[in-house]
Amino acid sequence: MKIFKSLALSAVALVGFVAYTGTANADEINYTIKANDTLSSIAQEYFGSSDYVNRIATDNNISNVNLIYVGETLVLNTDASATVAQTAATAASTSQAATTQTTQTTTQSTTTYFSTATGSEAEAKEWIANKESGGSYTATNGQYIGRYQLTSSYLNGDYSAANQEKVANAYVLSRYGSWTAAKAFWLANGWY
């Protein structure tokens, strides 16, 4: 009988410990990566903005935000969205010249690209990138390559993040005059 009481007491203590420490957060979602998912598209779907890519990467120990695998499970901390949103709002209000950094790692080299687009231009640029490729520099669709789905003739065989950004900026400037105008054209026609 003494052993039974010890076991019962141990079980109650264990249940209490698990309840106290918590094994699952009500604000966490387990998401299994599907084909064609990107962290940007997942952030857009669950947080309403691709600004949460780095948060998802940090929470899931992902070192390269452009490299995720189908079938892996991500933990999405939706409670963190309020903190990240507040931080983003504070940063936006204190700096009009905020810079967007996108890192692309290839087997040959690592390239870091800093975008100078701000405000509505940066938002339109990111929106187009998400529509065209899910924000991925490595996306391909037939003859179209990269984040902005440009042809290889535009990119001249250089598929680096910096070149994709440079060529996309030049293309949009010459054809539409601005990223917001390119987005408006995309909305009207389904392409830019």
PDB file of N, CA, C and O in Angstrom, residues 150-181:
ATOM      1  N   LEU A 150      12.280  36.661 -63.775  1.00  0.00           N
ATOM      2  CA  LEU A 150      12.818  37.268 -64.988  1.00  0.00           C
ATOM      3  C   LEU A 150      13.400  36.169 -65.873  1.00  0.00           C
ATOM      4  O   LEU A 150      13.737  35.098 -65.410  1.00  0.00           O
ATOM      5  N   THR A 151      13.543  36.456 -67.162  1.00  0.00           N
ATOM      6  CA  THR A 151      14.135  35.465 -68.053  1.00  0.00           C
ATOM      7  C   THR A 151      15.647  35.473 -67.889  1.00  0.00           C
ATOM      8  O   THR A 151      16.243  36.455 -67.450  1.00  0.00           O
ATOM      9  N   SER A 152      16.267  34.362 -68.272  1.00  0.00           N
ATOM     10  CA  SER A 152      17.724  34.263 -68.147  1.00  0.00           C
ATOM     11  C   SER A 152      18.415  35.300 -69.026  1.00  0.00           C
ATOM     12  O   SER A 152      19.515  35.747 -68.710  1.00  0.00           O
ATOM     13  N   SER A 153      17.775  35.711 -70.128  1.00  0.00           N
ATOM     14  CA  SER A 153      18.393  36.741 -70.979  1.00  0.00           C
ATOM     15  C   SER A 153      18.480  38.082 -70.244  1.00  0.00           C
ATOM     16  O   SER A 153      19.449  38.821 -70.423  1.00  0.00           O
ATOM     17  N   TYR A 154      17.505  38.394 -69.406  1.00  0.00           N
ATOM     18  CA  TYR A 154      17.587  39.616 -68.598  1.00  0.00           C
ATOM     19  C   TYR A 154      18.712  39.496 -67.574  1.00  0.00           C
ATOM     20  O   TYR A 154      19.431  40.453 -67.314  1.00  0.00           O
ATOM     21  N   LEU A 155      18.846  38.322 -66.983  1.00  0.00           N
ATOM     22  CA  LEU A 155      19.825  38.125 -65.909  1.00  0.00           C
ATOM     23  C   LEU A 155      21.233  37.834 -66.421  1.00  0.00           C
ATOM     24  O   LEU A 155      22.177  37.830 -65.645  1.00  0.00           O
ATOM     25  N   ASN A 156      21.381  37.580 -67.707  1.00  0.00           N
ATOM     26  CA  ASN A 156      22.688  37.303 -68.322  1.00  0.00           C
ATOM     27  C   ASN A 156      23.455  36.190 -67.611  1.00  0.00           C
ATOM     28  O   ASN A 156      24.661  36.261 -67.446  1.00  0.00           O
ATOM     29  N   GLY A 157      22.738  35.173 -67.139  1.00  0.00           N
ATOM     30  CA  GLY A 157      23.396  34.029 -66.508  1.00  0.00           C
ATOM     31  C   GLY A 157      23.832  34.248 -65.073  1.00  0.00           C
ATOM     32  O   GLY A 157      24.306  33.332 -64.427  1.00  0.00           O
ATOM     33  N   ASP A 158      23.682  35.462 -64.550  1.00  0.00           N
ATOM     34  CA  ASP A 158      24.049  35.754 -63.165  1.00  0.00           C
ATOM     35  C   ASP A 158      22.776  35.732 -62.328  1.00  0.00           C
ATOM     36  O   ASP A 158      21.990  36.670 -62.352  1.00  0.00           O
ATOM     37  N   TYR A 159      22.572  34.645 -61.571  1.00  0.00           N
ATOM     38  CA  TYR A 159      21.352  34.470 -60.807  1.00  0.00           C
ATOM     39  C   TYR A 159      21.517  34.864 -59.345  1.00  0.00           C
ATOM     40  O   TYR A 159      20.689  34.513 -58.509  1.00  0.00           O
ATOM     41  N   SER A 160      22.556  35.605 -59.033  1.00  0.00           N
ATOM     42  CA  SER A 160      22.791  36.024 -57.648  1.00  0.00           C
ATOM     43  C   SER A 160      21.669  36.958 -57.196  1.00  0.00           C
ATOM     44  O   SER A 160      20.996  37.610 -58.002  1.00  0.00           O
ATOM     45  N   ALA A 161      21.475  37.023 -55.883  1.00  0.00           N
ATOM     46  CA  ALA A 161      20.440  37.887 -55.317  1.00  0.00           C
ATOM     47  C   ALA A 161      20.670  39.344 -55.722  1.00  0.00           C
ATOM     48  O   ALA A 161      19.732  40.040 -56.121  1.00  0.00           O
ATOM     49  N   ALA A 162      21.904  39.794 -55.648  1.00  0.00           N
ATOM     50  CA  ALA A 162      22.211  41.189 -55.983  1.00  0.00           C
ATOM     51  C   ALA A 162      21.872  41.485 -57.439  1.00  0.00           C
ATOM     52  O   ALA A 162      21.286  42.535 -57.751  1.00  0.00           O
ATOM     53  N   ASN A 163      22.216  40.579 -58.356  1.00  0.00           N
ATOM     54  CA  ASN A 163      21.917  40.809 -59.763  1.00  0.00           C
ATOM     55  C   ASN A 163      20.416  40.755 -60.021  1.00  0.00           C
ATOM     56  O   ASN A 163      19.885  41.560 -60.789  1.00  0.00           O
ATOM     57  N   GLN A 164      19.715  39.819 -59.387  1.00  0.00           N
ATOM     58  CA  GLN A 164      18.259  39.753 -59.555  1.00  0.00           C
ATOM     59  C   GLN A 164      17.609  41.062 -59.108  1.00  0.00           C
ATOM     60  O   GLN A 164      16.724  41.586 -59.784  1.00  0.00           O
ATOM     61  N   GLU A 165      18.061  41.589 -57.983  1.00  0.00           N
ATOM     62  CA  GLU A 165      17.518  42.855 -57.480  1.00  0.00           C
ATOM     63  C   GLU A 165      17.841  44.007 -58.439  1.00  0.00           C
ATOM     64  O   GLU A 165      16.972  44.812 -58.766  1.00  0.00           O
ATOM     65  N   LYS A 166      19.099  44.071 -58.875  1.00  0.00           N
ATOM     66  CA  LYS A 166      19.526  45.150 -59.771  1.00  0.00           C
ATOM     67  C   LYS A 166      18.749  45.113 -61.082  1.00  0.00           C
ATOM     68  O   LYS A 166      18.221  46.131 -61.537  1.00  0.00           O
ATOM     69  N   VAL A 167      18.633  43.936 -61.682  1.00  0.00           N
ATOM     70  CA  VAL A 167      17.940  43.797 -62.961  1.00  0.00           C
ATOM     71  C   VAL A 167      16.446  44.073 -62.792  1.00  0.00           C
ATOM     72  O   VAL A 167      15.834  44.746 -63.623  1.00  0.00           O
ATOM     73  N   ALA A 168      15.841  43.565 -61.716  1.00  0.00           N
ATOM     74  CA  ALA A 168      14.415  43.813 -61.476  1.00  0.00           C
ATOM     75  C   ALA A 168      14.148  45.302 -61.299  1.00  0.00           C
ATOM     76  O   ALA A 168      13.181  45.839 -61.854  1.00  0.00           O
ATOM     77  N   ASN A 169      15.016  45.989 -60.548  1.00  0.00           N
ATOM     78  CA  ASN A 169      14.849  47.438 -60.367  1.00  0.00           C
ATOM     79  C   ASN A 169      14.933  48.166 -61.703  1.00  0.00           C
ATOM     80  O   ASN A 169      14.121  49.055 -61.995  1.00  0.00           O
ATOM     81  N   ALA A 170      15.921  47.799 -62.529  1.00  0.00           N
ATOM     82  CA  ALA A 170      16.081  48.442 -63.839  1.00  0.00           C
ATOM     83  C   ALA A 170      14.881  48.154 -64.738  1.00  0.00           C
ATOM     84  O   ALA A 170      14.372  49.047 -65.430  1.00  0.00           O
ATOM     85  N   TYR A 171      14.409  46.910 -64.737  1.00  0.00           N
ATOM     86  CA  TYR A 171      13.256  46.515 -65.554  1.00  0.00           C
ATOM     87  C   TYR A 171      12.016  47.311 -65.152  1.00  0.00           C
ATOM     88  O   TYR A 171      11.321  47.892 -65.993  1.00  0.00           O
ATOM     89  N   VAL A 172      11.738  47.354 -63.854  1.00  0.00           N
ATOM     90  CA  VAL A 172      10.548  48.062 -63.373  1.00  0.00           C
ATOM     91  C   VAL A 172      10.658  49.560 -63.637  1.00  0.00           C
ATOM     92  O   VAL A 172       9.689  50.192 -64.078  1.00  0.00           O
ATOM     93  N   LEU A 173      11.819  50.133 -63.416  1.00  0.00           N
ATOM     94  CA  LEU A 173      12.008  51.560 -63.663  1.00  0.00           C
ATOM     95  C   LEU A 173      11.788  51.902 -65.133  1.00  0.00           C
ATOM     96  O   LEU A 173      11.084  52.859 -65.454  1.00  0.00           O
ATOM     97  N   SER A 174      12.354  51.094 -66.037  1.00  0.00           N
ATOM     98  CA  SER A 174      12.218  51.401 -67.463  1.00  0.00           C
ATOM     99  C   SER A 174      10.813  51.120 -67.985  1.00  0.00           C
ATOM    100  O   SER A 174      10.324  51.823 -68.858  1.00  0.00           O
ATOM    101  N   ARG A 175      10.151  50.104 -67.470  1.00  0.00           N
ATOM    102  CA  ARG A 175       8.832  49.733 -67.998  1.00  0.00           C
ATOM    103  C   ARG A 175       7.676  50.468 -67.318  1.00  0.00           C
ATOM    104  O   ARG A 175       6.719  50.858 -67.975  1.00  0.00           O
ATOM    105  N   TYR A 176       7.743  50.623 -65.987  1.00  0.00           N
ATOM    106  CA  TYR A 176       6.615  51.191 -65.241  1.00  0.00           C
ATOM    107  C   TYR A 176       6.929  52.504 -64.529  1.00  0.00           C
ATOM    108  O   TYR A 176       6.017  53.219 -64.155  1.00  0.00           O
ATOM    109  N   GLY A 177       8.185  52.765 -64.266  1.00  0.00           N
ATOM    110  CA  GLY A 177       8.561  53.980 -63.556  1.00  0.00           C
ATOM    111  C   GLY A 177       8.658  53.807 -62.053  1.00  0.00           C
ATOM    112  O   GLY A 177       9.361  54.558 -61.385  1.00  0.00           O
ATOM    113  N   SER A 178       7.947  52.828 -61.487  1.00  0.00           N
ATOM    114  CA  SER A 178       8.004  52.584 -60.045  1.00  0.00           C
ATOM    115  C   SER A 178       7.437  51.203 -59.738  1.00  0.00           C
ATOM    116  O   SER A 178       6.728  50.616 -60.554  1.00  0.00           O
ATOM    117  N   TRP A 179       7.765  50.714 -58.535  1.00  0.00           N
ATOM    118  CA  TRP A 179       7.243  49.422 -58.104  1.00  0.00           C
ATOM    119  C   TRP A 179       5.744  49.497 -57.842  1.00  0.00           C
ATOM    120  O   TRP A 179       5.017  48.535 -58.069  1.00  0.00           O
ATOM    121  N   THR A 180       5.252  50.639 -57.365  1.00  0.00           N
ATOM    122  CA  THR A 180       3.812  50.767 -57.129  1.00  0.00           C
ATOM    123  C   THR A 180       3.038  50.725 -58.447  1.00  0.00           C
ATOM    124  O   THR A 180       1.959  50.134 -58.514  1.00  0.00           O
ATOM    125  N   ALA A 181       3.596  51.321 -59.497  1.00  0.00           N
ATOM    126  CA  ALA A 181       2.956  51.251 -60.813  1.00  0.00           C
ATOM    127  C   ALA A 181       3.006  49.821 -61.360  1.00  0.00           C
ATOM    128  O   ALA A 181       2.048  49.347 -61.984  1.00  0.00           O
TER     129      ALA A 181
END
